[in-house]
């Protein structure tokens, strides 16, 4: 059985600029997920617990490893996956800016490794991303692929070690590197580096 989760990490600088519209979008995304999967779980890690409770209702508080840079938003997603893999054999994380109007294809929800879609590798040539990769001790190859991770997850036996490695690698990225670049490196680019076969919802990159 697959468990579906979302996460909210308000420690990131991106959240500090939260608008009313963003809050509504986040809530709508969760309601869409809940409609398709009533047993979906929500994780949060924030300063304003009251606000998080209003937005997500019942939720499980994330335990972020000490020393994790707060500006790397992918760390919250990895921490949520890490927590749920302690309970479930198969987990899929849905970003809070993704809207599910129908259930996901079964083949995606039971795949060993799942993601939203392939991503153009040229989008990852940014110097900040390459610098994050260097600090993690990783190097791209000529045939490296990347994946959009608005949907990400898979089997515990495959993904749990990968998630744990990602949380460790986050702590090796210095704070002067942009949080989005670091997140793209530790999540989207590393997914393509580590797994030759990733089952995706879409066959091509989506805007």
XYZ file of C-alpha atoms in Angstrom:
207
model
C 0.000 0.000 0.000
C 1.283 3.459 -0.912
C 1.166 6.370 1.533
C 0.798 9.874 0.102
C 2.306 12.828 1.935
C 2.891 16.572 1.704
C 5.162 18.806 3.754
C 5.289 22.400 4.917
C 8.568 23.932 6.046
C 8.192 27.586 6.969
C 11.832 27.945 8.049
C 12.884 28.740 4.488
C 13.312 32.334 3.264
C 10.745 31.613 0.542
C 8.070 31.124 3.203
C 8.893 34.436 4.866
C 7.451 36.178 1.824
C 4.227 34.150 2.044
C 1.222 35.915 0.562
C -2.457 35.293 1.170
C -2.693 33.886 -2.371
C 0.188 31.474 -1.678
C -1.517 30.277 1.505
C -4.750 29.640 -0.417
C -2.822 27.783 -3.143
C -1.148 25.610 -0.502
C -4.454 24.819 1.176
C -6.135 24.041 -2.159
C -3.314 21.673 -3.090
C -3.755 19.777 0.172
C -7.519 19.584 -0.286
C -7.048 18.168 -3.792
C -4.699 15.510 -2.428
C -7.052 14.712 0.445
C -9.967 14.254 -1.958
C -8.028 11.688 -4.008
C -6.325 10.053 -1.037
C -8.271 10.602 2.219
C -5.529 8.929 4.273
C -2.792 11.275 3.013
C -0.451 12.571 5.712
C 0.916 16.069 6.209
C 4.179 17.020 7.863
C 5.232 20.471 9.000
C 8.179 22.275 10.562
C 7.618 25.924 11.303
C 7.827 28.853 13.708
C 4.086 29.516 13.641
C 2.462 26.256 14.753
C -0.965 27.903 14.931
C -0.741 29.005 11.303
C 0.408 25.558 10.183
C -2.473 23.915 12.048
C -4.961 26.238 10.375
C -3.510 25.450 6.963
C -3.066 21.709 7.255
C -5.311 20.568 10.091
C -3.925 17.400 11.676
C -0.240 17.084 10.884
C 2.951 15.436 12.074
C 5.835 17.654 13.083
C 9.055 17.105 11.155
C 12.352 16.373 12.834
C 14.954 18.194 10.762
C 18.517 16.919 11.430
C 20.654 19.465 13.341
C 22.878 21.514 11.079
C 20.548 21.325 8.066
C 20.651 24.693 6.244
C 17.215 26.281 6.554
C 17.321 27.842 3.101
C 17.388 24.476 1.299
C 13.680 23.829 0.850
C 14.214 20.299 -0.498
C 15.487 19.303 2.954
C 11.954 19.574 4.348
C 10.667 17.242 1.652
C 13.472 14.760 2.268
C 12.789 14.889 6.021
C 9.091 14.177 5.438
C 9.922 11.196 3.218
C 12.453 9.982 5.779
C 9.864 10.125 8.553
C 7.195 8.290 6.587
C 9.546 5.569 5.334
C 9.814 4.597 8.997
C 6.131 3.617 8.815
C 5.393 2.698 5.199
C 6.798 0.410 2.524
C 5.915 2.785 -0.300
C 5.658 6.596 -0.131
C 4.852 9.347 -2.655
C 5.407 13.026 -1.781
C 3.270 15.645 -3.568
C 4.456 19.270 -3.560
C 2.082 21.896 -2.232
C 1.993 23.647 -5.608
C 0.776 20.495 -7.386
C -2.950 19.874 -7.797
C -4.305 16.355 -8.189
C -7.692 16.357 -9.895
C -7.653 12.589 -10.278
C -5.711 9.674 -8.753
C -2.201 9.061 -10.018
C -1.639 6.094 -12.377
C -1.101 2.908 -10.397
C 2.172 2.134 -12.202
C 3.596 5.399 -10.856
C 2.434 4.798 -7.287
C 4.040 1.334 -7.088
C 7.255 2.082 -9.016
C 10.555 1.568 -7.144
C 11.512 5.171 -8.014
C 8.958 7.755 -9.136
C 9.098 11.406 -10.172
C 6.961 13.982 -11.934
C 8.802 14.239 -15.266
C 12.222 14.393 -16.896
C 13.822 17.843 -16.800
C 16.041 19.463 -19.459
C 19.629 18.889 -18.335
C 20.683 22.283 -19.693
C 18.588 23.872 -16.927
C 21.117 22.527 -14.431
C 24.246 24.196 -15.816
C 23.849 27.121 -13.420
C 27.084 27.836 -11.552
C 25.343 27.731 -8.162
C 23.976 24.260 -8.896
C 27.373 23.024 -10.035
C 28.938 24.516 -6.913
C 26.417 22.685 -4.722
C 27.274 19.465 -6.538
C 30.975 20.061 -5.908
C 30.420 20.571 -2.167
C 28.421 17.328 -2.053
C 31.293 15.532 -3.791
C 29.161 14.691 -6.832
C 29.891 15.137 -10.501
C 27.614 15.081 -13.522
C 28.290 12.817 -16.486
C 27.650 13.392 -20.207
C 24.457 11.300 -20.095
C 23.197 12.630 -16.740
C 19.440 13.128 -16.504
C 17.458 15.292 -14.106
C 13.856 15.013 -12.922
C 11.205 17.446 -11.821
C 10.284 16.346 -8.318
C 6.862 17.908 -7.740
C 5.997 14.228 -7.339
C 8.730 12.045 -5.865
C 8.958 8.777 -3.962
C 9.027 5.043 -4.381
C 9.773 1.873 -2.482
C 11.323 2.069 0.971
C 14.018 -0.475 0.122
C 15.267 1.760 -2.700
C 14.437 5.323 -1.671
C 14.945 5.402 2.103
C 18.765 5.141 1.894
C 18.738 7.750 -0.889
C 16.639 10.129 1.205
C 18.951 9.704 4.201
C 21.989 10.390 2.020
C 20.278 13.531 0.736
C 19.726 14.882 4.249
C 23.398 14.242 5.028
C 24.522 15.950 1.817
C 22.376 19.014 2.555
C 24.596 19.702 5.555
C 27.663 19.836 3.292
C 26.287 22.698 1.196
C 27.405 26.130 2.477
C 24.756 28.747 3.221
C 26.044 31.186 0.603
C 24.751 28.899 -2.149
C 21.223 29.772 -3.252
C 18.600 27.527 -1.639
C 16.811 26.747 -4.884
C 20.069 25.822 -6.631
C 21.038 23.610 -3.686
C 17.608 21.962 -3.703
C 17.769 21.257 -7.435
C 21.174 19.649 -6.964
C 20.392 17.502 -3.926
C 17.027 16.360 -5.212
C 16.382 16.673 -8.962
C 19.877 16.267 -10.373
C 20.974 13.630 -7.845
C 17.869 11.584 -8.683
C 19.058 11.273 -12.272
C 22.628 10.563 -11.198
C 21.700 7.750 -8.837
C 18.888 5.968 -10.687
C 19.046 4.895 -14.353
C 15.330 4.059 -14.361
C 12.825 6.537 -12.918
C 9.121 6.077 -13.601
C 7.550 9.450 -14.403
C 4.001 10.774 -14.608
C 4.833 12.774 -17.744
C 7.151 11.665 -20.523
C 8.474 15.174 -21.139
C 9.229 18.191 -18.997
C 6.201 20.173 -17.903
C 6.165 23.958 -17.316
